[in-house]
C-alpha cells in the first residue's frame, strides 16, 4: 500500500486514532503521518475531532478498493489463506483465555475475577504465553508474505512481558495497548486484508 | 532405599512408601505422594526426577539407563491398574505433566491419553462400548500432542474425516508426525517437558526471581482413569463448603458415565451429588469423609476433582476453593467461630475488593418484581447501570460529555465503540456471548454489560430510560431504585468490621465521626491520583476524600504516618491497612493437576 493508504488503514484498524497511535500501528514516522492525515482530511477521506482521526464514508470506500488491489493476490494464495484460518482458530483460544482472565467459575457459576488470586492470574497469563508462542509461528508465516504484520509480534510480546512482570493491566485493559487490544487490532487488520467481516458468537 | 528400577536416581514410583524431596520429584509429584500418605486413593503414578532433567539438559539426550527403568515403571503401572500399555483388551492410557519444585510459567502443559493409537482405540471402543468416546480420546491426544509437544495449531478433525488424513495434516503443519508407537509417544513427551525448562518464559521467570537454572523439572507419568466406562462410573467436583454462599455443607456436582472434560465443557448438565449417593454409595461415603479431613488438615475450604471408575473413587486434585465475595466473608467468620483459624487469619482471608463488591449498589429489595423487563440477554459484567439508551458511540460520548447518563446499545461492539463504552453507564448488545468484544471490554472497564439480547433490541430501546442489571442480564424500563448495602447490616460483616478496627494499624472514621481538623482532599483534583497523595498529605493528622480510601491511598497514609483517614464504607480501607501491614497468610494447597 502507498503511505497515504497505509495511514488510512491505521485509522481504520484503530477506528478513532491519534497520530501517535497511527505511527505505532503503521511504523511510519510522526512527521509523515501528520502530513498524510492532513492530506486525508483535505481530500475528505478522514475527519478530525479532539486530536483523533476517523475515516469518512468516502474514506472507507477508497480504502476498501485499495485493499482489493493490494491484497487480491494474497486473498487467492492458498498458503496465506490456510495460515489466516489457523489464526482464526487460535483466536478462539485467546478469547477463551481472556474470558478466563476476567471471570472465575465458582461452583458452576461465573463471577468477575477480582484478581485476588495471584496463582489463578499467573496461570492465565501463562496460558496466554502459550498461545503467544503458537501465534508467533503463525505471524511469522503471515509476515513472510505481508511484512507489515511482523510489527504485531513485538507489540504482543511487549504487552505480554509487562503482564508477566506483574502489571496485569497489560492483559486486557481496553484503554492501552494491552495484549488483547493489540490482538484485536491484529485480527481487524487480517480481516481487512482478507476482505472479511468479524463474526461474533 | 536400595536403588531398584522403581526407586533409582532417574525414576521413582509413587507407591506411598515414602515422601521424596520436592526438589527431586517436583510439586505435582510431591502432591500425589502427599495425597497417598494421607491415605487418599490416587491413580498410580511415577516420576522421572529433576536429576534426569539436568542430565538431559547437559547431554541433549535422556540418560541411557532410563530406558530400562521406564519399561519397568510402565510394567508396574500395568500391574497396578490391570491394564496394558499400547496393546490388549484394556489399554492403559497415561498422562504426562511437568513439575518443578517451584511452579513457574512456560513449563509444558499436561498431555493426556498417551498410549492411544489406531489399534488401542479399537480396543478402547469395545471396552467402553462407545465408539465416539474412543475417537474423541484419540483426537484429544493428537490435539494436545500437536499443540504442546510439536507446538503447532492443530487443524480441526471433521466428524467424518478419516483419521490418517487428519494425522497427515498435522504432520504437514508440524514437519513431523505424531508417533504411532506408544513408547515413542512417551519418550518424546518426556523430552518435551525437559526442553520446556529452557523456554523463554521459564528462563525469564527464573532470572526475575533469582531461581537457579540448574534445578530442573521433574515429569509425572500417571495412569488415566475413566469415568465413562459404565453406570458405576462418573466424574465430579466437590467443595467442602458451598463456595457461593459459604454455607458449611458439602456442595458439588456429579455426572454419571462421563469424563471430567464433559463437566467442564458445559456440554452436559451435571446432576446433584445425591445422584452419586445412589449410583456409587461407597465412593460417596469415602469422598465426603475425605473432604472433611482435607478441610481440617489444610484449614481451608477444599475444591476436589474426582473420578469414579467402575465404583472405585479416585482423587485427581484437591486445592483451596475459590469463592464468591459473600462466601469469603461467611467462611472466614465461620471458621473462626468453629475454632479452626484465628482472628488474624480470618481477617486476611477477606480482601478489600470482595467487601466493596458486597457493598456495591444493587437493585432495592423486591424492586425488580413489579418492573417491566424490556429485554434480556446474557449478563456478562455485573453491576447496575441507569441511563438513556443511545445507539451510537459518538452520540454516547457527546451526550455523556454534556452530563447525561447514557446506556450504549449496539448490534455488536468493536474497537470502534470503546470511546462510547468508556463514558456509558452500561452496555447492551444484540448479538454475542460471554467471549464477545462487548463482554471482554465491558468486564475490563467494570461496566455493567448484557449481551445477546436479540436482533431489534437497539431499535426498540432507543431513547428510553432503562436500568441494566449486568448480573442477571435484564433490562428494566425506567430508573429503578438502587440501594447501597450497609456494612453493619449483616452480622458476620459487622463482626469482621469490629475485628478489623482492632487490628488495623490505621484508624478509619466514618464521615460523621471525623475530627474537625481533617485535611479535606475532596475539592483537590490532584488527589484523585494516588501517586500525588504523599506530597498532599505530608504533615496532616488525618485526611478524607480523593483516593485516600483506595488501597494505594491507605498505603500512602500509613507511610506518611497519618493517625486516621475518613472513609465510607470503612471496612475496605481497614482491610487494606491490615493487608498492607504484614505478610499475607500462606494458603496451603495440595494439588495434582
PDB file of C-alpha atoms in Angstrom, chain B residues 247-373:
ATOM      1  CA  UNK B 247     -22.913 -22.367  53.917  1.00  0.00           C
ATOM      2  CA  UNK B 248     -20.991 -25.127  55.770  1.00  0.00           C
ATOM      3  CA  UNK B 249     -22.351 -28.079  53.797  1.00  0.00           C
ATOM      4  CA  UNK B 250     -20.609 -30.046  51.030  1.00  0.00           C
ATOM      5  CA  UNK B 251     -21.561 -28.767  47.617  1.00  0.00           C
ATOM      6  CA  UNK B 252     -20.875 -30.346  44.294  1.00  0.00           C
ATOM      7  CA  UNK B 253     -21.798 -31.840  41.002  1.00  0.00           C
ATOM      8  CA  UNK B 254     -21.704 -35.364  39.690  1.00  0.00           C
ATOM      9  CA  UNK B 255     -22.132 -36.666  36.174  1.00  0.00           C
ATOM     10  CA  UNK B 256     -22.721 -40.368  35.724  1.00  0.00           C
ATOM     11  CA  UNK B 257     -20.872 -42.201  32.975  1.00  0.00           C
ATOM     12  CA  UNK B 258     -18.834 -39.179  31.906  1.00  0.00           C
ATOM     13  CA  UNK B 259     -15.285 -37.903  31.695  1.00  0.00           C
ATOM     14  CA  UNK B 260     -14.000 -34.803  33.528  1.00  0.00           C
ATOM     15  CA  UNK B 261     -13.978 -32.626  30.448  1.00  0.00           C
ATOM     16  CA  UNK B 262     -17.707 -33.218  29.921  1.00  0.00           C
ATOM     17  CA  UNK B 263     -18.426 -31.353  33.142  1.00  0.00           C
ATOM     18  CA  UNK B 264     -16.026 -28.531  32.354  1.00  0.00           C
ATOM     19  CA  UNK B 265     -17.123 -28.098  28.735  1.00  0.00           C
ATOM     20  CA  UNK B 266     -20.728 -27.477  29.698  1.00  0.00           C
ATOM     21  CA  UNK B 267     -21.850 -29.984  27.073  1.00  0.00           C
ATOM     22  CA  UNK B 268     -23.790 -31.876  29.722  1.00  0.00           C
ATOM     23  CA  UNK B 269     -25.645 -30.606  32.727  1.00  0.00           C
ATOM     24  CA  UNK B 270     -24.205 -32.399  35.741  1.00  0.00           C
ATOM     25  CA  UNK B 271     -26.523 -33.832  38.311  1.00  0.00           C
ATOM     26  CA  UNK B 272     -26.684 -33.293  42.031  1.00  0.00           C
ATOM     27  CA  UNK B 273     -24.348 -35.111  44.388  1.00  0.00           C
ATOM     28  CA  UNK B 274     -27.337 -37.160  45.556  1.00  0.00           C
ATOM     29  CA  UNK B 275     -27.132 -38.968  42.252  1.00  0.00           C
ATOM     30  CA  UNK B 276     -23.685 -40.165  43.247  1.00  0.00           C
ATOM     31  CA  UNK B 277     -25.060 -41.351  46.571  1.00  0.00           C
ATOM     32  CA  UNK B 278     -27.387 -43.700  44.693  1.00  0.00           C
ATOM     33  CA  UNK B 279     -25.043 -44.704  41.879  1.00  0.00           C
ATOM     34  CA  UNK B 280     -21.815 -45.180  43.834  1.00  0.00           C
ATOM     35  CA  UNK B 281     -22.650 -45.188  47.574  1.00  0.00           C
ATOM     36  CA  UNK B 282     -19.270 -46.412  48.836  1.00  0.00           C
ATOM     37  CA  UNK B 283     -17.342 -43.912  46.749  1.00  0.00           C
ATOM     38  CA  UNK B 284     -19.687 -41.184  48.001  1.00  0.00           C
ATOM     39  CA  UNK B 285     -19.053 -42.025  51.650  1.00  0.00           C
ATOM     40  CA  UNK B 286     -15.284 -42.061  51.147  1.00  0.00           C
ATOM     41  CA  UNK B 287     -15.468 -38.754  49.299  1.00  0.00           C
ATOM     42  CA  UNK B 288     -17.446 -36.834  51.930  1.00  0.00           C
ATOM     43  CA  UNK B 289     -15.276 -38.175  54.715  1.00  0.00           C
ATOM     44  CA  UNK B 290     -12.050 -37.316  52.885  1.00  0.00           C
ATOM     45  CA  UNK B 291     -13.315 -33.822  52.077  1.00  0.00           C
ATOM     46  CA  UNK B 292     -13.750 -33.104  55.772  1.00  0.00           C
ATOM     47  CA  UNK B 293     -10.318 -34.498  56.594  1.00  0.00           C
ATOM     48  CA  UNK B 294      -8.720 -32.427  53.842  1.00  0.00           C
ATOM     49  CA  UNK B 295     -10.506 -29.289  55.018  1.00  0.00           C
ATOM     50  CA  UNK B 296      -9.424 -29.635  58.625  1.00  0.00           C
ATOM     51  CA  UNK B 297      -5.850 -30.608  57.725  1.00  0.00           C
ATOM     52  CA  UNK B 298      -5.486 -27.637  55.408  1.00  0.00           C
ATOM     53  CA  UNK B 299      -7.710 -25.292  57.462  1.00  0.00           C
ATOM     54  CA  UNK B 300      -9.235 -24.136  54.178  1.00  0.00           C
ATOM     55  CA  UNK B 301     -12.269 -24.955  52.071  1.00  0.00           C
ATOM     56  CA  UNK B 302     -11.309 -27.616  49.524  1.00  0.00           C
ATOM     57  CA  UNK B 303     -12.212 -27.906  45.875  1.00  0.00           C
ATOM     58  CA  UNK B 304     -11.829 -31.561  44.957  1.00  0.00           C
ATOM     59  CA  UNK B 305     -11.906 -33.084  41.482  1.00  0.00           C
ATOM     60  CA  UNK B 306     -12.608 -36.772  41.414  1.00  0.00           C
ATOM     61  CA  UNK B 307     -13.492 -39.662  39.141  1.00  0.00           C
ATOM     62  CA  UNK B 308     -15.284 -42.898  39.912  1.00  0.00           C
ATOM     63  CA  UNK B 309     -14.108 -45.756  37.723  1.00  0.00           C
ATOM     64  CA  UNK B 310     -16.292 -48.829  37.994  1.00  0.00           C
ATOM     65  CA  UNK B 311     -17.295 -47.968  41.545  1.00  0.00           C
ATOM     66  CA  UNK B 312     -13.815 -47.033  42.761  1.00  0.00           C
ATOM     67  CA  UNK B 313     -13.139 -43.445  43.794  1.00  0.00           C
ATOM     68  CA  UNK B 314     -10.002 -41.626  42.622  1.00  0.00           C
ATOM     69  CA  UNK B 315      -8.887 -38.174  43.719  1.00  0.00           C
ATOM     70  CA  UNK B 316      -7.482 -36.160  40.852  1.00  0.00           C
ATOM     71  CA  UNK B 317      -6.868 -32.896  42.636  1.00  0.00           C
ATOM     72  CA  UNK B 318      -7.604 -31.056  45.845  1.00  0.00           C
ATOM     73  CA  UNK B 319      -6.905 -27.379  46.298  1.00  0.00           C
ATOM     74  CA  UNK B 320      -8.100 -24.305  48.136  1.00  0.00           C
ATOM     75  CA  UNK B 321     -11.511 -23.380  46.743  1.00  0.00           C
ATOM     76  CA  UNK B 322     -12.244 -20.101  45.036  1.00  0.00           C
ATOM     77  CA  UNK B 323     -15.266 -18.409  46.500  1.00  0.00           C
ATOM     78  CA  UNK B 324     -17.704 -15.593  45.942  1.00  0.00           C
ATOM     79  CA  UNK B 325     -17.210 -12.405  47.984  1.00  0.00           C
ATOM     80  CA  UNK B 326     -20.188 -13.281  50.196  1.00  0.00           C
ATOM     81  CA  UNK B 327     -18.830 -16.785  50.794  1.00  0.00           C
ATOM     82  CA  UNK B 328     -15.373 -15.396  51.604  1.00  0.00           C
ATOM     83  CA  UNK B 329     -16.830 -13.384  54.489  1.00  0.00           C
ATOM     84  CA  UNK B 330     -19.065 -16.159  55.781  1.00  0.00           C
ATOM     85  CA  UNK B 331     -16.344 -18.845  55.618  1.00  0.00           C
ATOM     86  CA  UNK B 332     -13.724 -16.655  57.313  1.00  0.00           C
ATOM     87  CA  UNK B 333     -16.026 -15.770  60.210  1.00  0.00           C
ATOM     88  CA  UNK B 334     -17.481 -19.296  60.499  1.00  0.00           C
ATOM     89  CA  UNK B 335     -14.067 -20.932  60.571  1.00  0.00           C
ATOM     90  CA  UNK B 336     -13.037 -18.582  63.354  1.00  0.00           C
ATOM     91  CA  UNK B 337     -16.219 -19.405  65.291  1.00  0.00           C
ATOM     92  CA  UNK B 338     -15.543 -23.118  64.777  1.00  0.00           C
ATOM     93  CA  UNK B 339     -12.074 -22.638  66.250  1.00  0.00           C
ATOM     94  CA  UNK B 340     -10.276 -23.645  63.047  1.00  0.00           C
ATOM     95  CA  UNK B 341      -8.469 -20.372  62.426  1.00  0.00           C
ATOM     96  CA  UNK B 342      -7.535 -17.289  64.428  1.00  0.00           C
ATOM     97  CA  UNK B 343      -8.897 -13.761  64.046  1.00  0.00           C
ATOM     98  CA  UNK B 344      -5.868 -12.554  62.084  1.00  0.00           C
ATOM     99  CA  UNK B 345      -6.191 -15.377  59.564  1.00  0.00           C
ATOM    100  CA  UNK B 346      -9.923 -14.722  59.288  1.00  0.00           C
ATOM    101  CA  UNK B 347      -9.331 -11.040  58.520  1.00  0.00           C
ATOM    102  CA  UNK B 348      -6.625 -11.836  55.980  1.00  0.00           C
ATOM    103  CA  UNK B 349      -8.902 -14.179  54.079  1.00  0.00           C
ATOM    104  CA  UNK B 350     -11.136 -11.309  53.034  1.00  0.00           C
ATOM    105  CA  UNK B 351      -9.775  -8.637  50.724  1.00  0.00           C
ATOM    106  CA  UNK B 352     -10.985  -5.046  50.256  1.00  0.00           C
ATOM    107  CA  UNK B 353     -12.348  -5.702  46.749  1.00  0.00           C
ATOM    108  CA  UNK B 354     -14.527  -8.539  47.997  1.00  0.00           C
ATOM    109  CA  UNK B 355     -16.075  -6.243  50.597  1.00  0.00           C
ATOM    110  CA  UNK B 356     -16.528  -3.452  48.032  1.00  0.00           C
ATOM    111  CA  UNK B 357     -18.291  -5.938  45.796  1.00  0.00           C
ATOM    112  CA  UNK B 358     -20.645  -6.999  48.621  1.00  0.00           C
ATOM    113  CA  UNK B 359     -21.360  -3.352  49.406  1.00  0.00           C
ATOM    114  CA  UNK B 360     -21.714  -2.221  45.786  1.00  0.00           C
ATOM    115  CA  UNK B 361     -25.027  -0.661  44.712  1.00  0.00           C
ATOM    116  CA  UNK B 362     -27.768  -3.111  43.735  1.00  0.00           C
ATOM    117  CA  UNK B 363     -31.449  -3.062  42.983  1.00  0.00           C
ATOM    118  CA  UNK B 364     -33.575  -2.471  46.063  1.00  0.00           C
ATOM    119  CA  UNK B 365     -35.282  -5.484  47.640  1.00  0.00           C
ATOM    120  CA  UNK B 366     -38.274  -6.516  45.529  1.00  0.00           C
ATOM    121  CA  UNK B 367     -37.834  -3.555  43.170  1.00  0.00           C
ATOM    122  CA  UNK B 368     -37.447  -5.784  40.132  1.00  0.00           C
ATOM    123  CA  UNK B 369     -40.658  -7.719  40.890  1.00  0.00           C
ATOM    124  CA  UNK B 370     -43.033  -5.065  39.641  1.00  0.00           C
ATOM    125  CA  UNK B 371     -40.689  -3.732  36.964  1.00  0.00           C
ATOM    126  CA  UNK B 372     -41.206  -4.211  33.237  1.00  0.00           C
ATOM    127  CA  UNK B 373     -38.476  -6.226  31.562  1.00  0.00           C
TER     128      UNK B 373
END
